[in-house]
Short mmCIF file of C-alpha atoms and ligand atoms in Angstrom, two decimals:
data_model
loop_
_atom_site.label_atom_id
_atom_site.label_comp_id
_atom_site.label_asym_id
_atom_site.label_seq_id
_atom_site.Cartn_x
_atom_site.Cartn_y
_atom_site.Cartn_z
CA MET A 1 -0.09 -0.01 0.12
CA PHE A 2 2.80 2.53 0.86
CA GLU A 3 5.07 1.86 -2.37
CA THR A 4 2.54 2.93 -4.96
CA PRO A 5 3.98 5.60 -7.01
CA ILE A 6 1.69 8.35 -7.51
CA ILE A 7 1.76 11.48 -9.99
CA ALA A 8 0.13 14.85 -8.32
CA ASP A 9 -2.77 16.38 -10.30
CA SER A 10 -3.93 19.58 -10.35
CA VAL A 11 -7.24 21.15 -11.17
CA ARG A 12 -8.74 24.61 -12.11
CA ASP A 13 -5.50 25.93 -13.96
CA GLY A 14 -3.24 24.63 -11.05
CA ILE A 15 -4.94 26.70 -8.32
CA VAL A 16 -5.70 23.69 -6.19
CA PHE A 17 -2.96 21.49 -6.19
CA ILE A 18 -3.80 17.62 -5.42
CA ASP A 19 -1.26 15.33 -3.98
CA ARG A 20 -3.16 12.30 -3.51
CA SER A 21 -0.39 10.56 -1.41
CA ARG A 22 -0.94 12.95 1.00
CA CYS A 23 -4.41 12.54 1.52
CA LEU A 24 -5.25 10.36 4.52
CA ARG A 25 -8.02 8.77 3.08
CA MET A 26 -5.94 7.79 0.20
CA ARG A 27 -3.31 6.36 2.62
CA PHE A 28 -5.62 4.37 4.37
CA ASN A 29 -9.08 3.90 3.29
CA ARG A 30 -10.93 3.68 6.62
CA SER A 31 -9.29 7.30 7.84
CA SER A 32 -12.19 9.41 8.78
CA CYS A 33 -11.13 12.52 7.32
CA SER A 34 -13.77 14.37 5.78
CA ARG A 35 -12.29 18.27 6.95
CA CYS A 36 -12.34 19.20 3.15
CA ILE A 37 -15.34 17.78 2.28
CA SER A 38 -17.40 19.19 4.94
CA PHE A 39 -15.96 22.56 4.88
CA CYS A 40 -16.24 23.06 0.73
CA PRO A 41 -18.88 25.54 0.15
CA ALA A 42 -19.19 24.70 -3.50
CA GLN A 43 -19.52 20.85 -2.67
CA ALA A 44 -17.06 20.36 -5.26
CA ILE A 45 -14.80 17.56 -3.38
CA ASN A 46 -15.06 14.02 -4.18
CA ILE A 47 -13.34 11.11 -2.07
CA GLY A 48 -13.94 7.38 -2.72
CA ASP A 49 -11.62 5.34 -4.28
CA ASP A 50 -9.96 8.23 -5.70
CA LEU A 51 -9.65 12.08 -4.36
CA PHE A 52 -10.96 15.02 -7.02
CA ILE A 53 -12.23 18.29 -7.40
CA GLN A 54 -15.02 19.02 -9.78
CA LYS A 55 -13.67 21.73 -11.88
CA ASP A 56 -17.19 22.94 -12.93
CA LYS A 57 -17.96 22.95 -9.30
CA CYS A 58 -15.12 24.62 -7.63
CA ASN A 59 -14.49 28.41 -7.21
CA SER A 60 -11.18 28.51 -5.94
CA CYS A 61 -11.92 29.76 -2.62
CA LEU A 62 -8.96 27.61 -1.49
CA LEU A 63 -10.51 26.81 1.85
CA CYS A 64 -9.76 23.22 1.39
CA THR A 65 -6.04 24.44 1.39
CA SER A 66 -6.57 25.93 4.41
CA LEU A 67 -8.27 23.05 6.39
CA CYS A 68 -6.23 19.83 4.82
CA PRO A 69 -3.81 18.78 7.73
CA THR A 70 -1.25 17.16 5.11
CA GLU A 71 -1.42 19.54 2.55
CA ALA A 72 -2.93 16.87 0.12
CA LEU A 73 -4.76 19.89 -1.34
CA SER A 74 -2.53 22.95 -1.41
CA LEU A 75 -1.28 25.72 -3.62
CA ASP A 76 1.55 24.91 -5.55
CA GLU A 77 4.88 25.44 -4.10
CA GLU A 78 6.30 28.10 -6.44
CA LYS A 79 3.24 30.27 -5.62
CA PHE A 80 3.63 29.89 -1.72
CA PHE A 81 7.38 31.12 -1.90
CA GLN A 82 6.58 33.89 -4.17
CA PHE A 83 3.56 35.13 -1.86
CA PHE A 84 6.02 35.21 1.17
CA ALA A 85 9.22 36.38 -0.66
CA SER A 86 7.09 39.10 -1.87
CA LEU A 87 5.78 40.25 1.15
CA LYS A 88 9.22 40.02 2.94
CA GLU A 89 10.58 42.38 -0.12
CA ILE A 90 7.77 44.79 0.23
CA GLU A 91 7.89 44.88 3.95
CA LYS A 92 11.57 46.86 3.62
CA LYS A 93 9.65 49.52 1.41
CA VAL A 94 6.41 50.34 3.08
CA SER A 95 5.07 51.13 6.57
CA SER A 96 2.24 48.51 6.08
CA PRO A 97 2.41 46.02 3.46
CA VAL A 98 -1.29 45.16 1.66
CA LEU A 99 -2.37 41.71 0.94
CA SER A 100 -5.38 41.42 -1.30
CA CYS A 101 -6.86 38.98 -3.71
CA LYS A 102 -6.14 38.95 -7.48
CA GLU A 103 -9.75 39.51 -8.50
CA LYS A 104 -9.55 42.68 -6.96
CA LYS A 105 -9.98 45.83 -9.15
CA GLY A 106 -7.23 48.51 -9.18
CA LYS A 107 -3.77 48.46 -7.84
CA ARG A 108 -3.98 49.54 -4.09
CA GLY A 109 -2.53 45.86 -3.15
CA HIS A 110 1.26 45.23 -2.81
CA VAL A 111 0.68 41.33 -2.99
CA THR A 112 -2.21 39.31 -4.39
CA LEU A 113 -3.30 35.77 -3.65
CA PRO A 114 -5.90 33.81 -5.94
CA CYS A 115 -8.25 34.07 -2.81
CA VAL A 116 -7.67 35.00 0.94
CA GLY A 117 -9.17 31.96 1.82
CA TYR A 118 -5.51 30.66 1.52
CA LEU A 119 -5.04 32.31 4.67
CA SER A 120 -5.14 29.16 7.34
CA GLU A 121 -4.78 29.79 11.12
CA GLU A 122 -1.06 28.60 10.57
CA ARG A 123 -0.31 31.36 7.61
CA LEU A 124 -2.24 33.90 9.48
CA LEU A 125 0.14 33.35 12.59
CA SER A 126 3.08 33.49 10.61
CA LEU A 127 2.02 36.80 8.97
CA ALA A 128 1.57 38.06 12.59
CA PHE A 129 4.81 36.87 14.01
CA LEU A 130 7.13 36.29 11.00
CA PHE A 131 6.62 39.81 9.55
CA ASP A 132 7.70 43.02 11.77
CA LYS A 133 5.08 45.31 10.03
CA VAL A 134 1.44 45.42 10.39
CA ILE A 135 0.14 43.47 7.46
CA GLN A 136 -3.02 44.64 5.81
CA ILE A 137 -5.76 42.20 4.23
CA ASP A 138 -7.83 44.17 1.86
CA VAL A 139 -11.34 42.16 1.93
CA SER A 140 -13.02 45.30 0.74
CA SER A 141 -14.51 43.69 -2.26
CA CYS A 142 -15.19 40.35 -1.23
CA GLN A 143 -18.47 40.96 -0.17
CA SER A 144 -19.58 41.15 -4.04
CA CYS A 145 -17.67 37.86 -4.97
CA GLU A 146 -18.90 34.23 -5.30
CA LYS A 147 -16.32 33.66 -2.32
CA ALA A 148 -17.60 35.96 -0.03
CA VAL A 149 -17.73 33.10 2.37
CA VAL A 150 -14.07 33.20 3.00
CA VAL A 151 -14.38 36.73 5.10
CA PRO A 152 -16.35 35.05 7.97
CA PHE A 153 -14.09 32.35 7.94
CA LEU A 154 -10.92 34.40 8.16
CA LYS A 155 -12.45 36.84 11.19
CA GLU A 156 -13.29 33.60 12.89
CA LEU A 157 -9.72 32.13 12.43
CA MET A 158 -8.52 35.69 14.16
CA ASP A 159 -10.87 35.17 17.02
CA LYS A 160 -9.96 31.72 17.42
CA MET A 161 -6.04 32.66 17.43
CA GLU A 162 -7.02 35.51 20.00
CA GLU A 163 -8.49 33.34 22.35
CA LYS A 164 -6.12 30.46 22.22
CA LEU A 165 -3.17 32.83 22.93
CA SER A 166 -4.63 35.59 24.76
CA PHE A 167 -2.79 37.96 22.48
CA SER A 168 -4.24 40.96 20.39
CA PHE A 169 -3.47 40.25 16.73
CA SER A 170 -4.79 43.72 15.72
CA SER A 171 -1.60 45.06 16.48
CA ARG A 172 0.09 42.65 13.63
CA ILE A 173 -2.89 41.93 11.18
CA LYS A 174 -5.67 44.23 10.11
CA ILE A 175 -8.65 42.93 8.38
CA ILE A 176 -9.65 45.82 5.93
CA GLU A 177 -13.34 45.84 5.08
CA ASN A 178 -13.93 49.15 4.03
CA GLU A 179 -11.29 50.32 1.55
CA ASP A 180 -11.40 53.99 2.75
CA ASN A 181 -9.86 52.41 5.92
CA LEU A 182 -6.85 51.05 3.79
CA ASP A 183 -3.40 52.81 4.40
CA PHE A 184 -1.90 52.04 1.22
CA GLU A 185 1.59 53.38 -0.06
CA GLU A 186 3.02 53.06 -3.36
CA VAL A 187 6.29 50.95 -3.62
CA PRO A 188 9.18 53.70 -4.21
CA TYR A 189 10.47 51.76 -7.13
CA GLY A 190 9.66 50.24 -10.39
CA ARG A 191 7.45 47.25 -10.23
CA ARG A 192 9.83 45.30 -13.00
CA ASP A 193 12.65 46.47 -10.44
CA PHE A 194 10.57 44.85 -7.26
CA PHE A 195 9.86 41.42 -9.16
CA THR A 196 13.67 41.03 -10.10
CA ALA A 197 14.56 41.59 -6.58
CA VAL A 198 12.10 39.04 -5.33
CA GLN A 199 13.17 36.62 -7.91
CA ARG A 200 16.91 36.86 -7.22
CA ARG A 201 17.16 37.28 -3.49
CA THR A 202 14.39 36.62 -1.18
CA PHE A 203 12.65 34.17 -3.38
CA VAL A 204 15.51 31.64 -3.18
CA GLU A 205 16.52 32.78 0.44
CA LEU A 206 12.81 32.03 1.65
CA ALA A 207 12.46 28.79 -0.14
CA ASN A 208 15.43 27.40 1.78
CA TRP A 209 14.48 28.97 4.68
CA ILE A 210 11.07 27.60 4.70
CA LYS A 211 11.43 24.26 2.87
CA THR A 212 13.07 21.61 5.19
CA HIS A 213 11.67 18.32 4.36
CA ARG A 214 10.34 18.76 0.83
CA HIS A 215 10.93 16.06 -1.69
CA LYS A 216 9.75 18.24 -4.66
CA ASP A 217 10.23 15.56 -7.68
CA SER A 218 8.54 12.47 -6.16
CA TYR A 219 5.05 11.95 -5.04
CA ALA A 220 4.73 8.58 -3.13
CA TYR A 221 2.87 6.84 -0.46
CA SER A 222 6.08 5.75 0.84
CA ILE A 223 7.46 9.52 1.50
CA LYS A 224 7.09 11.33 4.88
CA GLU A 225 7.05 15.10 4.46
CA VAL A 226 5.89 17.79 6.98
CA PRO A 227 3.32 20.08 5.74
CA MET A 228 4.76 23.56 5.03
CA LYS A 229 1.95 24.95 7.33
CA ARG A 230 3.32 22.59 10.13
CA THR A 231 6.93 24.06 9.26
CA LEU A 232 5.73 27.66 9.30
CA LEU A 233 4.05 27.06 12.83
CA ASN A 234 7.81 25.58 14.16
CA ARG A 235 9.08 28.85 12.60
CA VAL A 236 6.54 30.86 14.36
CA PHE A 237 7.71 29.14 17.63
CA ALA A 238 11.02 30.77 17.60
CA ARG A 239 9.66 34.26 16.94
CA ILE A 240 6.72 34.21 19.46
CA PRO A 241 6.75 36.51 22.46
CA ARG A 242 7.85 34.64 25.71
CA GLU A 243 4.79 35.41 27.37
CA VAL A 244 2.51 33.78 24.66
CA ARG A 245 4.77 30.71 24.39
CA LYS A 246 3.18 28.75 26.82
CA LEU A 247 -0.36 28.92 25.30
CA TYR A 248 1.27 28.31 22.07
CA LEU A 249 2.67 25.02 22.94
CA LYS A 250 -0.80 24.31 24.39
CA HIS A 251 -2.83 24.97 21.21
CA TYR A 252 -0.49 24.26 18.38
CA TYR A 253 1.54 21.01 19.76
CA PHE A 254 0.40 17.51 20.02
CA SER A 255 0.99 15.02 22.51
CA LEU A 256 0.69 11.19 21.68
CA GLN A 257 -0.45 8.52 24.82
CA VAL A 258 0.33 4.81 24.12
CA ASN A 259 -1.15 2.44 26.63
CA ASP A 260 -0.21 -1.26 27.34
CA ASP A 261 -1.94 -2.63 24.83
CA CYS A 262 0.67 -1.86 22.16
CA ASP A 263 2.70 -4.81 20.97
CA HIS A 264 5.15 -2.75 19.52
CA CYS A 265 4.24 -3.76 15.82
CA PHE A 266 5.02 -0.30 14.67
CA ALA A 267 2.38 -0.04 12.14
CA CYS A 268 1.67 3.37 13.22
CA VAL A 269 5.55 4.37 11.98
CA GLY A 270 4.40 3.48 8.59
CA ALA A 271 1.35 4.92 8.62
CA CYS A 272 2.34 8.32 9.79
CA SER A 273 2.69 10.72 6.83
CA THR A 274 5.19 13.14 8.39
CA GLY A 275 7.55 11.06 10.06
CA ALA A 276 6.30 12.33 13.64
CA LEU A 277 6.70 8.53 14.78
CA LYS A 278 9.88 6.43 14.56
CA MET A 279 11.00 3.42 15.84
CA GLY A 280 14.07 3.48 18.31
CA THR A 281 16.02 1.67 20.50
CA HIS A 282 16.15 2.00 24.58
CA ALA A 283 18.05 -0.14 26.85
CA GLY A 284 18.39 -2.77 24.17
CA LYS A 285 14.88 -2.86 23.16
CA LYS A 286 12.85 -1.50 20.35
CA VAL A 287 10.78 1.43 21.30
CA LEU A 288 8.07 4.02 19.84
CA LEU A 289 9.40 7.64 19.79
CA HIS A 290 7.27 10.94 18.78
CA GLN A 291 8.37 14.10 18.14
CA SER A 292 5.61 16.71 18.67
CA ALA A 293 6.75 19.42 16.28
CA LEU A 294 6.40 17.19 13.19
CA CYS A 295 2.95 16.13 14.24
CA VAL A 296 -0.25 17.33 12.42
CA TYR A 297 -2.98 16.10 14.90
CA CYS A 298 -4.23 14.12 11.77
CA GLY A 299 -4.91 11.03 13.78
CA LEU A 300 -4.11 8.47 11.35
CA CYS A 301 -1.80 6.65 13.71
CA VAL A 302 -4.69 6.32 16.03
CA GLU A 303 -7.15 4.92 13.30
CA PHE A 304 -4.49 2.58 11.69
CA CYS A 305 -3.36 1.03 15.43
CA ARG A 306 -5.68 -2.08 15.29
CA ARG A 307 -4.89 -2.51 18.98
CA THR A 308 -6.48 0.81 19.62
CA ALA A 309 -3.27 1.48 21.76
CA ILE A 310 -2.96 5.24 20.69
CA GLN A 311 -4.30 8.45 21.83
CA VAL A 312 -3.22 11.66 20.24
CA GLU A 313 -4.39 14.93 22.16
CA ILE A 314 -3.93 18.84 21.59
CA GLY A 315 -1.16 20.38 23.64
CA PHE A 316 2.65 19.62 24.44
CA LYS A 317 3.50 17.59 27.38
CA GLY A 318 6.81 16.28 26.77
CA VAL A 319 10.45 18.10 27.30
CA SER A 320 11.12 19.39 23.93
CA PRO A 321 8.56 19.47 20.97
CA PHE A 322 11.71 19.50 18.66
CA GLU A 323 13.18 16.27 19.74
CA PHE A 324 12.28 12.72 19.38
CA GLU A 325 10.70 11.85 22.74
CA LEU A 326 9.98 8.01 23.95
CA LEU A 327 6.39 6.84 23.99
CA LYS A 328 6.97 3.35 24.96
S1 SF4 B 401 -8.86 17.22 4.28
FE1 SF4 B 401 -6.72 16.52 3.22
S2 SF4 B 401 -6.50 14.56 4.40
FE2 SF4 B 401 -8.53 14.90 4.77
S3 SF4 B 401 -9.76 14.00 3.22
FE3 SF4 B 401 -9.65 16.15 2.48
S4 SF4 B 401 -7.68 16.14 1.11
FE4 SF4 B 401 -7.86 13.95 2.41
S1 SF4 B 402 2.14 10.92 14.92
FE1 SF4 B 402 -0.08 10.18 14.19
S2 SF4 B 402 -1.48 12.17 14.42
FE2 SF4 B 402 0.65 12.90 14.40
S3 SF4 B 402 1.14 13.15 12.28
FE3 SF4 B 402 1.73 11.11 12.53
S4 SF4 B 402 -0.24 10.15 12.35
FE4 SF4 B 402 -0.95 12.12 12.43
#
């Protein structure tokens, strides 16, 4: 099951990129994951023997890419790096970069996304903590768009983040619903110069900085890969204010509990798509190890264990989330 090579597919002119080998349902047919299906406002996602998106229904709101824990559904990698790199470069030029969607008329956005539905909780956290300036997200034209549903979704995520971290995000991210409130500054040099700068320096720098475990040319069930969203959360950890760290560990890192029914078959190690679980040795015996910083709380190990010996919980309870720690 884990050796089948698979070719990634893309739909809607490549906006939503599908890597079936990352989908929990494709990896294990008894997985109960249905986050993308239950959130898709256009009911465009089908998962049976195959995972596919009905092109005629999909409106490219990108909410599925926000919710999929393993990035089986994502924006393609080039676009992701371009987006981050552009923002980093713009940040050096203006006092508050403006992020808008590409459907927006006029040129009052510095960096555009196919849709702001792409801004998952992890990506919002990275906007808040990996950038030094206040980021404005311009949603002023979203109400008249067929994808208007993304605005309440975005606001709900911001509320959730505030609640989880007891932190006011308004000092880092501003959601602009009325264009009169937009504080837009022209970039003080040519557009062509700007993109050349992005291509030459920041793009390459950021790509190297963000991607750590990417196997760009291969899509296979055997590959263990940490989703970019998880990598971003780990990057944020290093930049987050000290007083927020405890709550950050409580809400964005995960712990596993293994009971005495575990017979060390290590099937969960094979099932885990990120490499958060691995086999090790301790006192001359084979043991199960887990690293929280690689875990995406997908629950596949729990569902895969035939002895129901594993439980996964929100919140880090070990010593270091960046080390493999002994489970059993
Ligand atoms: S959310 Fe991702 S992993 Fe879950 S069913 Fe959808 S594509 Fe598969
Ligand atoms: S350890 Fe379990 S919950 Fe965490 S990523 Fe691996 S399979 Fe998913």
